[in-house]
Amino acid sequence: MQKTEVNFTDYLKSTLKFMSRYGLLLTSISREGKANVMTIGWGTIGIIWNKPIFVVLVRPSRFTYNFIKDTGVFTVNVPSERIIEAVSFCGTVSGRDYDKFKEKELTPLPGEKVKSPLIKECLVHYECKVVHKNVVIPKELALNISSLFYPENDYHNIFFGEIMATYASDMAKESLGNF
Ligand SMILES: Cc1cc2nc3c(=O)[nH]c(=O)nc-3n(C[C@H](O)[C@H](O)[C@H](O)COP(=O)(O)O)c2cc1C
């Protein structure tokens, strides 16, 4: 499948809609070069510091968390509806216990600008380099959100990834038509 570099805004709407309906696949990599993939349902894309930024929220309990912290890179991949089952799997089991790429036959492709891989079976890919990280501050958070999403005090870390490159597969336009 051919992948072409596109503008980071080209698939903005479909990326956000897909994320809210099914989730996206985030890849990370350890210092030693072990890759992992997890599903994300929260995040946003915009301009900060005059840069295109993908903001993702990752709880410290995720295997992914130390990978991003240590290497400062991640990619976000927009799946096709054909691999929705893999999206759900990657959002329920941990890379501590499974090689999720192998289990779900997802093919890691080398990133161009970052070490974290792209996923061949996905349609759109954002390569990101962390330029800022932060933690959700409990006392600054609305009480109703805090009690609903953080009963175990597992507050998300917020990673601000500069989008270094965005790619789309030749199937992206057609397959994301409904999004
Ligand atoms: C639809 C969906 C969306 C999710 N969104 C997030 C998210 O934005 N942040 C997060 O920390 N975990 C999120 N999760 C949970 C992680 O994907 C899940 O805990 C995963 O097993 C972590 O994998 P890891 O331990 O290999 O990093 C989501 C799960 C699903 C099913």
Coordinates of N, CA, C and O and ligand atoms in Angstrom, one line a residue:
M1 N 0.8 -1.2 0.0 CA 0.0 0.0 0.0 C 0.9 1.2 0.0 O 1.8 1.4 0.8
Q2 N 0.6 2.1 -0.9 CA 1.4 3.4 -1.1 C 1.1 4.4 0.0 O -0.1 4.6 0.3
K3 N 2.1 5.0 0.6 CA 1.8 6.1 1.6 C 2.4 7.4 1.1 O 3.6 7.4 0.7
T4 N 1.6 8.4 1.2 CA 2.1 9.7 0.7 C 2.0 10.7 1.8 O 1.1 10.7 2.6
E5 N 3.0 11.6 1.8 CA 3.0 12.7 2.8 C 1.9 13.7 2.5 O 1.7 14.1 1.4
V6 N 1.1 14.0 3.5 CA 0.0 15.0 3.4 C 0.1 16.1 4.5 O 1.0 16.0 5.3
N7 N -0.7 17.1 4.4 CA -0.8 18.1 5.4 C -1.4 17.6 6.6 O -2.4 16.8 6.5
F8 N -1.0 18.0 7.8 CA -1.6 17.4 9.0 C -3.1 17.7 9.2 O -3.7 17.1 10.0
T9 N -3.6 18.7 8.5 CA -5.0 19.1 8.6 C -5.9 18.3 7.6 O -7.1 18.3 7.7
D10 N -5.3 17.6 6.7 CA -6.0 16.9 5.6 C -7.1 15.9 6.1 O -8.1 15.7 5.5
Y11 N -6.7 15.2 7.2 CA -7.6 14.2 7.7 C -8.1 14.5 9.1 O -8.4 13.5 9.9
L12 N -8.1 15.7 9.5 CA -8.4 16.2 10.8 C -9.7 15.7 11.3 O -9.9 15.0 12.3
K13 N -10.8 16.0 10.5 CA -12.1 15.6 10.9 C -12.3 14.1 11.0 O -12.8 13.6 12.0
S14 N -11.8 13.4 10.0 CA -12.0 11.9 10.1 C -11.2 11.3 11.2 O -11.6 10.3 11.8
T15 N -10.0 11.9 11.5 CA -9.2 11.4 12.6 C -9.9 11.5 13.9 O -10.0 10.6 14.7
L16 N -10.5 12.7 14.1 CA -11.2 13.0 15.4 C -12.5 12.1 15.5 O -12.8 11.6 16.6
K17 N -13.2 12.0 14.4 CA -14.4 11.2 14.4 C -14.1 9.7 14.7 O -14.8 9.0 15.4
F18 N -13.1 9.2 14.0 CA -12.7 7.8 14.2 C -12.3 7.6 15.7 O -12.6 6.6 16.3
M19 N -11.5 8.6 16.2 CA -11.1 8.4 17.6 C -12.3 8.4 18.5 O -12.3 7.6 19.4
S20 N -13.2 9.2 18.3 CA -14.4 9.2 19.2 C -15.3 8.0 19.1 O -15.9 7.5 20.0
R21 N -15.3 7.4 17.9 CA -16.2 6.3 17.6 C -15.5 4.9 18.1 O -16.1 4.1 18.7
Y22 N -14.2 4.8 17.6 CA -13.5 3.5 17.9 C -12.2 3.6 18.6 O -11.8 2.6 19.3
G23 N -11.5 4.7 18.5 CA -10.2 4.8 19.0 C -9.1 4.8 17.9 O -9.4 4.3 16.8
L24 N -8.0 5.3 18.2 CA -6.8 5.3 17.3 C -5.7 4.4 17.9 O -5.8 4.1 19.1
L25 N -4.7 4.1 17.0 CA -3.6 3.2 17.5 C -2.4 4.1 17.7 O -1.9 4.7 16.8
L26 N -1.9 4.1 19.0 CA -0.7 4.9 19.3 C 0.5 3.9 19.4 O 0.4 2.9 20.1
T27 N 1.6 4.1 18.7 CA 2.7 3.3 18.9 C 3.8 4.0 19.7 O 3.9 5.3 19.6
S28 N 4.6 3.3 20.4 CA 5.7 3.9 21.2 C 6.9 2.9 21.1 O 6.7 1.7 20.6
I29 N 8.0 3.3 21.5 CA 9.2 2.4 21.4 C 10.1 2.6 22.7 O 10.2 3.7 23.2
S30 N 10.7 1.5 23.2 CA 11.5 1.6 24.3 C 12.9 2.1 23.9 O 13.3 2.1 22.7
R31 N 13.7 2.4 24.9 CA 15.1 2.7 24.6 C 15.8 1.6 23.9 O 16.7 1.8 23.1
E32 N 15.4 0.4 24.2 CA 16.1 -0.8 23.6 C 15.5 -1.1 22.2 O 16.0 -2.1 21.6
G33 N 14.5 -0.4 21.8 CA 14.0 -0.6 20.5 C 12.8 -1.6 20.4 O 12.4 -2.0 19.3
K34 N 12.1 -1.9 21.6 CA 10.9 -2.7 21.6 C 9.7 -1.8 21.3 O 9.5 -0.8 22.1
A35 N 8.9 -2.2 20.3 CA 7.8 -1.3 20.0 C 6.5 -1.8 20.7 O 6.4 -3.0 21.0
N36 N 5.6 -1.0 21.0 CA 4.3 -1.4 21.6 C 3.2 -0.5 20.9 O 3.4 0.5 20.3
V37 N 2.0 -1.0 21.0 CA 0.8 -0.3 20.4 C -0.3 -0.3 21.5 O -0.6 -1.4 22.1
M38 N -1.0 0.8 21.6 CA -2.2 0.9 22.5 C -3.2 1.8 21.8 O -2.9 2.6 21.0
T39 N -4.5 1.6 22.3 CA -5.6 2.3 21.7 C -5.7 3.6 22.5 O -5.6 3.6 23.7
I40 N -6.0 4.7 21.8 CA -6.3 6.0 22.5 C -7.7 6.5 22.1 O -8.0 6.4 20.9
G41 N -8.4 7.0 23.0 CA -9.7 7.6 22.7 C -9.8 9.1 23.0 O -10.8 9.7 22.6
W42 N -8.8 9.5 23.6 CA -8.7 11.0 24.0 C -7.5 11.6 23.4 O -6.4 11.0 23.4
G43 N -7.6 12.8 22.9 CA -6.5 13.5 22.3 C -7.0 14.6 21.4 O -8.3 14.7 21.2
T44 N -6.1 15.4 20.9 CA -6.6 16.5 20.0 C -5.4 17.0 19.2 O -4.2 16.7 19.5
I45 N -5.8 17.6 18.1 CA -4.8 18.2 17.2 C -5.0 19.7 17.0 O -6.1 20.1 16.9
G46 N -3.9 20.4 17.1 CA -4.0 21.9 16.9 C -2.7 22.5 16.7 O -1.7 21.9 16.4
I47 N -2.7 23.8 16.9 CA -1.4 24.6 16.7 C -1.1 25.2 18.1 O -1.9 25.8 18.7
I48 N 0.1 24.9 18.6 CA 0.7 25.5 19.8 C 2.1 25.8 19.5 O 2.8 25.0 18.8
W49 N 2.6 26.9 20.0 CA 4.0 27.4 19.8 C 4.3 27.4 18.3 O 5.4 27.1 17.9
N50 N 3.3 27.8 17.5 CA 3.4 27.9 16.0 C 3.7 26.5 15.4 O 4.2 26.5 14.3
K51 N 3.5 25.5 16.1 CA 3.8 24.1 15.6 C 2.5 23.3 15.5 O 1.6 23.5 16.4
P52 N 2.4 22.4 14.6 CA 1.3 21.4 14.6 C 1.5 20.4 15.7 O 2.6 19.8 15.8
I53 N 0.5 20.3 16.6 CA 0.7 19.4 17.8 C -0.4 18.4 17.9 O -1.6 18.7 17.7
F54 N 0.0 17.2 18.3 CA -1.0 16.1 18.6 C -0.8 15.9 20.1 O 0.2 15.5 20.6
V55 N -1.9 16.2 20.8 CA -1.9 16.0 22.3 C -2.6 14.7 22.6 O -3.7 14.4 22.2
V56 N -1.8 13.9 23.4 CA -2.4 12.6 23.8 C -2.3 12.5 25.3 O -1.5 13.1 26.0
L57 N -3.3 11.7 25.9 CA -3.3 11.5 27.3 C -3.1 10.1 27.7 O -3.8 9.2 27.2
V58 N -2.1 9.8 28.4 CA -1.7 8.4 28.7 C -1.5 8.2 30.3 O -0.8 9.0 30.9
R59 N -2.2 7.3 30.8 CA -2.1 7.0 32.2 C -0.8 6.4 32.6 O -0.3 5.5 31.8
P60 N -0.2 6.7 33.7 CA 1.1 6.1 34.1 C 1.1 4.6 34.2 O 2.1 4.0 34.1
S61 N -0.1 4.0 34.4 CA -0.2 2.6 34.5 C 0.0 1.9 33.2 O 0.3 0.7 33.2
R62 N -0.1 2.6 32.1 CA 0.1 1.9 30.8 C 1.6 1.5 30.5 O 2.5 2.3 30.8
F63 N 1.8 0.4 29.9 CA 3.1 0.0 29.5 C 3.7 1.1 28.6 O 4.9 1.4 28.7
T64 N 2.9 1.6 27.8 CA 3.3 2.7 26.8 C 3.9 3.9 27.5 O 4.8 4.6 27.0
Y65 N 3.5 4.2 28.7 CA 3.9 5.4 29.4 C 5.4 5.6 29.5 O 5.9 6.7 29.1
N66 N 6.1 4.6 30.0 CA 7.6 4.8 30.2 C 8.3 4.8 28.8 O 9.3 5.5 28.7
F67 N 7.7 4.1 27.8 CA 8.3 4.2 26.5 C 8.3 5.6 26.0 O 9.3 6.1 25.5
I68 N 7.1 6.3 26.1 CA 7.1 7.7 25.6 C 8.0 8.6 26.4 O 8.7 9.5 25.9
K69 N 7.9 8.4 27.8 CA 8.7 9.2 28.6 C 10.2 9.1 28.3 O 10.9 10.0 28.3
D70 N 10.6 7.8 28.1 CA 12.1 7.6 27.8 C 12.6 8.0 26.5 O 13.7 8.5 26.4
T71 N 11.8 7.8 25.4 CA 12.3 8.1 24.1 C 11.7 9.4 23.5 O 12.2 9.9 22.5
G72 N 10.6 9.9 24.1 CA 10.1 11.2 23.6 C 9.5 11.1 22.2 O 9.4 12.2 21.6
V73 N 9.0 10.0 21.8 CA 8.4 9.9 20.5 C 7.2 9.0 20.5 O 7.1 8.1 21.4
F74 N 6.2 9.2 19.6 CA 5.1 8.3 19.4 C 4.5 8.5 18.0 O 4.8 9.5 17.4
T75 N 3.8 7.6 17.5 CA 3.0 7.8 16.3 C 1.5 7.5 16.6 O 1.2 6.7 17.5
V76 N 0.7 8.2 15.9 CA -0.8 8.0 16.0 C -1.2 7.5 14.7 O -1.0 8.2 13.7
N77 N -2.0 6.4 14.6 CA -2.4 5.8 13.4 C -3.9 5.6 13.4 O -4.5 5.2 14.3
V78 N -4.5 6.1 12.2 CA -5.9 6.0 12.1 C -6.2 4.6 11.4 O -5.8 4.4 10.3
P79 N -6.9 3.7 12.1 CA -7.2 2.4 11.6 C -8.2 2.4 10.5 O -8.9 3.5 10.3
S80 N -8.4 1.3 9.8 CA -9.6 1.2 8.9 C -10.6 0.4 9.7 O -10.3 -0.3 10.7
E81 N -11.9 0.4 9.3 CA -12.9 -0.3 10.0 C -12.7 -1.8 10.0 O -13.2 -2.6 10.8
R82 N -11.8 -2.2 9.0 CA -11.5 -3.7 8.9 C -10.8 -4.2 10.1 O -10.8 -5.4 10.4
I83 N -10.1 -3.3 10.8 CA -9.2 -3.8 11.9 C -9.7 -3.3 13.3 O -9.0 -3.2 14.2
I84 N -11.0 -3.1 13.3 CA -11.6 -2.6 14.6 C -11.4 -3.6 15.7 O -11.3 -3.2 16.9
E85 N -11.4 -4.8 15.4 CA -11.3 -5.8 16.5 C -9.8 -5.7 17.1 O -9.7 -5.8 18.3
A86 N -8.9 -5.4 16.2 CA -7.5 -5.2 16.8 C -7.4 -3.9 17.6 O -6.7 -3.9 18.6
V87 N -8.2 -2.9 17.2 CA -8.3 -1.7 18.0 C -8.8 -2.0 19.4 O -8.2 -1.5 20.4
S88 N -9.8 -2.8 19.5 CA -10.4 -3.1 20.8 C -9.4 -4.0 21.6 O -9.2 -3.7 22.8
F89 N -8.7 -4.9 20.9 CA -7.7 -5.7 21.6 C -6.6 -4.9 22.2 O -6.2 -5.0 23.4
C90 N -6.1 -4.0 21.4 CA -4.9 -3.1 21.8 C -5.3 -2.2 22.9 O -4.5 -1.6 23.6
G91 N -6.7 -2.0 23.1 CA -7.1 -1.2 24.2 C -7.5 -1.9 25.4 O -8.0 -1.3 26.4
T92 N -7.4 -3.3 25.4 CA -7.8 -4.0 26.6 C -6.7 -4.9 27.2 O -6.7 -5.3 28.3
V93 N -5.6 -5.2 26.4 CA -4.5 -6.0 26.9 C -3.2 -5.2 26.8 O -3.1 -4.2 26.1
S94 N -2.3 -5.5 27.7 CA -1.1 -4.7 27.8 C 0.1 -5.4 27.0 O 0.2 -6.6 27.0
G95 N 1.0 -4.5 26.6 CA 2.2 -4.9 25.9 C 3.1 -5.6 26.9 O 4.1 -6.3 26.5
R96 N 2.8 -5.5 28.2 CA 3.6 -6.3 29.2 C 3.4 -7.8 29.0 O 4.2 -8.6 29.3
D97 N 2.2 -8.1 28.6 CA 1.7 -9.5 28.5 C 1.7 -10.1 27.1 O 1.7 -11.3 26.9
Y98 N 1.6 -9.2 26.1 CA 1.4 -9.7 24.7 C 2.2 -8.8 23.8 O 2.3 -7.6 24.0
D99 N 2.7 -9.4 22.7 CA 3.2 -8.6 21.6 C 2.0 -8.4 20.7 O 1.5 -9.3 19.9
K100 N 1.4 -7.2 20.8 CA 0.1 -6.9 20.2 C 0.2 -6.9 18.7 O -0.7 -7.2 17.9
F101 N 1.4 -6.5 18.2 CA 1.6 -6.5 16.7 C 1.5 -7.9 16.2 O 0.7 -8.2 15.2
K102 N 2.1 -8.8 16.9 CA 2.1 -10.3 16.4 C 0.7 -10.8 16.6 O 0.2 -11.4 15.6
E103 N 0.1 -10.6 17.7 CA -1.2 -11.2 18.0 C -2.3 -10.8 17.0 O -3.1 -11.6 16.6
K104 N -2.2 -9.5 16.6 CA -3.3 -9.0 15.7 C -2.8 -8.8 14.2 O -3.4 -8.2 13.4
E105 N -1.6 -9.4 14.0 CA -1.0 -9.3 12.6 C -0.9 -7.8 12.1 O -1.3 -7.5 11.0
L106 N -0.5 -7.0 13.0 CA -0.2 -5.6 12.6 C 1.2 -5.5 12.2 O 2.1 -6.0 12.9
T107 N 1.5 -4.8 11.1 CA 2.9 -4.7 10.6 C 3.5 -3.4 10.9 O 3.0 -2.3 10.4
P108 N 4.6 -3.4 11.7 CA 5.2 -2.1 12.0 C 6.1 -1.7 10.8 O 6.9 -2.5 10.3
L109 N 6.0 -0.5 10.4 CA 6.8 0.1 9.4 C 7.7 1.1 10.0 O 7.3 1.8 10.9
P110 N 9.0 1.2 9.6 CA 9.8 2.2 10.2 C 9.3 3.6 10.0 O 8.8 4.0 8.9
G111 N 9.4 4.4 11.1 CA 9.0 5.9 10.9 C 10.1 6.6 10.1 O 11.2 6.2 10.1
E112 N 9.7 7.7 9.5 CA 10.7 8.5 8.7 C 11.4 9.4 9.6 O 12.6 9.6 9.6
K113 N 10.6 10.1 10.5 CA 11.2 11.2 11.3 C 11.4 10.8 12.8 O 12.1 11.4 13.5
V114 N 10.7 9.7 13.2 CA 10.8 9.2 14.6 C 11.0 7.7 14.6 O 10.7 7.0 13.6
K115 N 11.5 7.2 15.7 CA 11.9 5.8 15.8 C 10.6 4.9 16.0 O 10.6 3.7 15.7
S116 N 9.6 5.5 16.6 CA 8.4 4.7 16.8 C 7.8 4.3 15.5 O 7.7 5.1 14.5
P117 N 7.3 3.1 15.3 CA 6.8 2.6 14.0 C 5.4 3.2 13.6 O 4.6 3.5 14.4
L118 N 5.2 3.1 12.3 CA 3.9 3.3 11.8 C 3.2 1.9 11.7 O 3.9 0.9 11.7
I119 N 1.9 1.9 11.5 CA 1.2 0.6 11.3 C 0.7 0.5 9.9 O -0.1 1.3 9.5
K120 N 1.3 -0.5 9.2 CA 1.0 -0.6 7.7 C -0.6 -0.7 7.5 O -1.0 -0.1 6.5
E121 N -1.3 -1.4 8.3 CA -2.7 -1.7 8.0 C -3.6 -0.4 8.3 O -4.8 -0.5 8.1
C122 N -3.0 0.7 8.8 CA -3.8 1.9 9.1 C -3.8 2.8 7.9 O -3.0 2.6 6.9
L123 N -4.6 3.8 8.0 CA -4.9 4.7 6.8 C -4.1 6.0 6.8 O -3.7 6.5 5.8
V124 N -4.0 6.6 8.0 CA -3.4 7.9 8.2 C -2.4 7.7 9.4 O -2.7 7.0 10.4
H125 N -1.3 8.4 9.3 CA -0.2 8.3 10.3 C 0.3 9.6 10.7 O 0.6 10.4 9.8
Y126 N 0.5 9.9 12.0 CA 1.1 11.1 12.5 C 2.3 10.7 13.2 O 2.3 10.0 14.2
E127 N 3.5 11.2 12.8 CA 4.8 11.0 13.5 C 5.0 12.1 14.5 O 5.1 13.3 14.0
C128 N 5.2 11.8 15.7 CA 5.2 12.9 16.7 C 6.4 12.8 17.7 O 6.9 11.7 18.1
K129 N 7.0 14.0 18.0 CA 8.1 14.1 18.9 C 7.6 15.0 20.1 O 7.1 16.1 19.9
V130 N 7.8 14.5 21.3 CA 7.3 15.2 22.5 C 8.1 16.5 22.7 O 9.3 16.5 22.8
V131 N 7.3 17.6 22.8 CA 8.0 18.9 23.0 C 7.6 19.4 24.4 O 8.2 20.4 24.9
H132 N 6.6 18.8 25.0 CA 6.2 19.2 26.4 C 5.4 18.1 27.0 O 4.7 17.3 26.3
K133 N 5.5 17.9 28.3 CA 4.6 16.9 29.0 C 4.2 17.5 30.3 O 4.8 18.4 30.8
N134 N 3.0 17.1 30.7 CA 2.4 17.7 31.9 C 1.5 16.6 32.5 O 1.3 15.5 32.0
V135 N 1.0 16.9 33.7 CA 0.2 15.9 34.4 C -1.2 16.6 34.7 O -1.2 17.8 35.0
V136 N -2.2 15.9 34.7 CA -3.5 16.4 35.1 C -3.4 16.8 36.6 O -3.0 15.9 37.4
I137 N -3.7 18.0 36.9 CA -3.6 18.5 38.3 C -5.0 18.3 39.0 O -5.9 19.0 38.7
P138 N -5.0 17.4 40.0 CA -6.3 17.1 40.6 C -7.1 18.3 41.1 O -8.3 18.5 40.8
K139 N -6.4 19.2 41.8 CA -7.1 20.3 42.4 C -7.6 21.3 41.4 O -8.3 22.2 41.7
E140 N -7.0 21.2 40.2 CA -7.4 22.1 39.1 C -8.5 21.5 38.2 O -8.9 22.2 37.2
L141 N -8.9 20.3 38.5 CA -9.9 19.6 37.7 C -11.3 19.7 38.2 O -11.5 19.6 39.5
A142 N -12.3 19.9 37.4 CA -13.7 19.9 37.8 C -14.0 18.6 38.6 O -13.6 17.5 38.2
L143 N -14.7 18.7 39.7 CA -14.9 17.6 40.6 C -15.6 16.5 39.9 O -15.3 15.3 40.1
N144 N -16.6 16.8 39.1 CA -17.4 15.8 38.4 C -16.5 14.9 37.5 O -16.7 13.7 37.4
I145 N -15.6 15.6 36.8 CA -14.6 14.8 35.9 C -13.7 14.0 36.8 O -13.5 12.8 36.5
S146 N -13.2 14.5 37.9 CA -12.3 13.8 38.7 C -12.9 12.5 39.3 O -12.3 11.5 39.2
S147 N -14.1 12.7 39.8 CA -14.7 11.5 40.4 C -15.2 10.4 39.4 O -15.1 9.2 39.6
L148 N -15.5 10.9 38.2 CA -15.9 10.0 37.1 C -14.8 9.2 36.5 O -14.8 8.0 36.3
F149 N -13.6 10.0 36.2 CA -12.6 9.3 35.5 C -11.3 8.9 36.3 O -10.5 8.2 35.8
Y150 N -11.3 9.4 37.6 CA -10.1 9.1 38.3 C -10.4 8.6 39.7 O -9.8 9.0 40.7
P151 N -11.2 7.6 39.8 CA -11.5 7.0 41.2 C -10.3 6.4 41.8 O -10.2 6.3 43.1
E152 N -9.3 6.0 41.0 CA -8.1 5.4 41.6 C -6.9 6.4 41.5 O -5.7 5.9 41.6
N153 N -7.2 7.6 41.3 CA -6.1 8.6 41.2 C -5.0 8.4 40.2 O -3.9 8.9 40.3
D154 N -5.4 7.7 39.1 CA -4.4 7.4 38.1 C -4.5 8.5 37.0 O -5.0 8.3 35.9
Y155 N -4.1 9.7 37.4 CA -4.2 10.8 36.6 C -3.4 10.7 35.3 O -2.2 10.3 35.4
H156 N -4.0 11.1 34.2 CA -3.2 11.1 32.9 C -2.0 12.0 32.9 O -2.1 13.0 33.5
N157 N -1.0 11.5 32.2 CA 0.0 12.5 31.7 C -0.4 13.0 30.3 O -1.0 12.2 29.6
I158 N -0.1 14.2 30.1 CA -0.5 14.8 28.8 C 0.8 15.0 28.0 O 1.7 15.8 28.5
F159 N 0.9 14.4 26.9 CA 2.1 14.5 26.0 C 1.7 15.4 24.8 O 0.7 15.1 24.1
F160 N 2.5 16.4 24.6 CA 2.3 17.3 23.5 C 3.3 16.9 22.4 O 4.6 17.1 22.6
G161 N 2.9 16.3 21.4 CA 3.8 15.8 20.3 C 3.8 16.7 19.1 O 2.7 16.9 18.5
E162 N 4.9 17.2 18.8 CA 5.0 18.0 17.5 C 4.8 17.0 16.4 O 5.5 16.0 16.3
I163 N 3.9 17.3 15.5 CA 3.7 16.4 14.3 C 4.8 16.7 13.3 O 4.9 17.8 12.7
M164 N 5.7 15.8 13.2 CA 6.9 15.9 12.3 C 6.5 15.6 10.9 O 7.2 16.1 9.9
A165 N 5.6 14.7 10.7 CA 5.1 14.3 9.4 C 3.8 13.6 9.5 O 3.5 13.0 10.5
T166 N 3.0 13.7 8.4 CA 1.7 13.0 8.3 C 1.7 12.3 7.0 O 2.1 12.9 6.0
Y167 N 1.2 11.0 7.0 CA 1.1 10.2 5.8 C -0.3 9.7 5.7 O -0.9 9.4 6.7
A168 N -0.7 9.5 4.4 CA -2.0 8.8 4.2 C -1.7 7.7 3.2 O -0.9 7.8 2.3
S169 N -2.4 6.6 3.3 CA -2.4 5.5 2.3 C -3.3 5.9 1.2 O -4.2 6.7 1.3
D170 N -3.0 5.2 0.0 CA -3.9 5.5 -1.1 C -5.3 5.1 -0.9 O -6.2 5.5 -1.7
M171 N -5.6 4.3 0.1 CA -7.0 3.9 0.5 C -7.7 4.9 1.4 O -8.9 4.8 1.7
A172 N -6.9 5.9 1.9 CA -7.5 6.7 3.0 C -8.7 7.5 2.6 O -9.7 7.4 3.4
K173 N -8.7 8.1 1.5 CA -9.9 9.0 1.1 C -11.1 8.1 1.0 O -12.2 8.5 1.5
E174 N -11.0 7.0 0.3 CA -12.2 6.2 0.0 C -12.7 5.5 1.3 O -13.8 5.6 1.7
S175 N -11.7 5.0 2.1 CA -12.1 4.3 3.3 C -12.6 5.2 4.4 O -13.4 4.7 5.3
L176 N -12.1 6.4 4.5 CA -12.6 7.3 5.6 C -13.7 8.2 5.1 O -14.1 9.2 5.8
G177 N -14.3 7.8 4.0 CA -15.4 8.6 3.4 C -16.5 8.9 4.4 O -17.1 10.0 4.3
N178 N -16.9 7.9 5.2 CA -18.0 8.1 6.1 C -17.6 8.9 7.4 O -18.4 9.1 8.3
F179 N -16.3 9.3 7.5 CA -15.9 9.9 8.7 C -15.6 11.4 8.5 O -15.3 11.9 7.5
Ligands
LIG1 C1 -11.5 2.9 22.9 C2 -10.4 3.0 23.9 C3 -9.8 4.2 24.1 C4 -8.7 4.3 25.1 N1 -8.2 5.5 25.3 C5 -7.1 5.6 26.2 C6 -6.4 6.9 26.3 O1 -6.7 7.9 25.7 N2 -5.4 6.9 27.3 C7 -5.1 5.9 28.0 O2 -4.2 6.0 28.9 N3 -5.7 4.7 27.9 C8 -6.7 4.5 27.0 N4 -7.3 3.3 26.8 C9 -6.8 2.1 27.5 C10 -5.5 1.5 26.9 O3 -5.6 1.4 25.5 C11 -5.3 0.1 27.6 O4 -5.1 0.2 28.9 C12 -4.1 -0.6 26.9 O5 -4.2 -2.0 27.3 C13 -2.8 -0.1 27.4 O6 -1.8 -0.8 26.7 P1 -0.3 -0.9 27.2 O7 -0.3 -1.3 28.6 O8 0.3 -1.9 26.3 O9 0.3 0.5 27.0 C14 -8.3 3.2 25.8 C15 -8.9 1.9 25.6 C16 -9.9 1.8 24.6 C17 -10.6 0.5 24.4

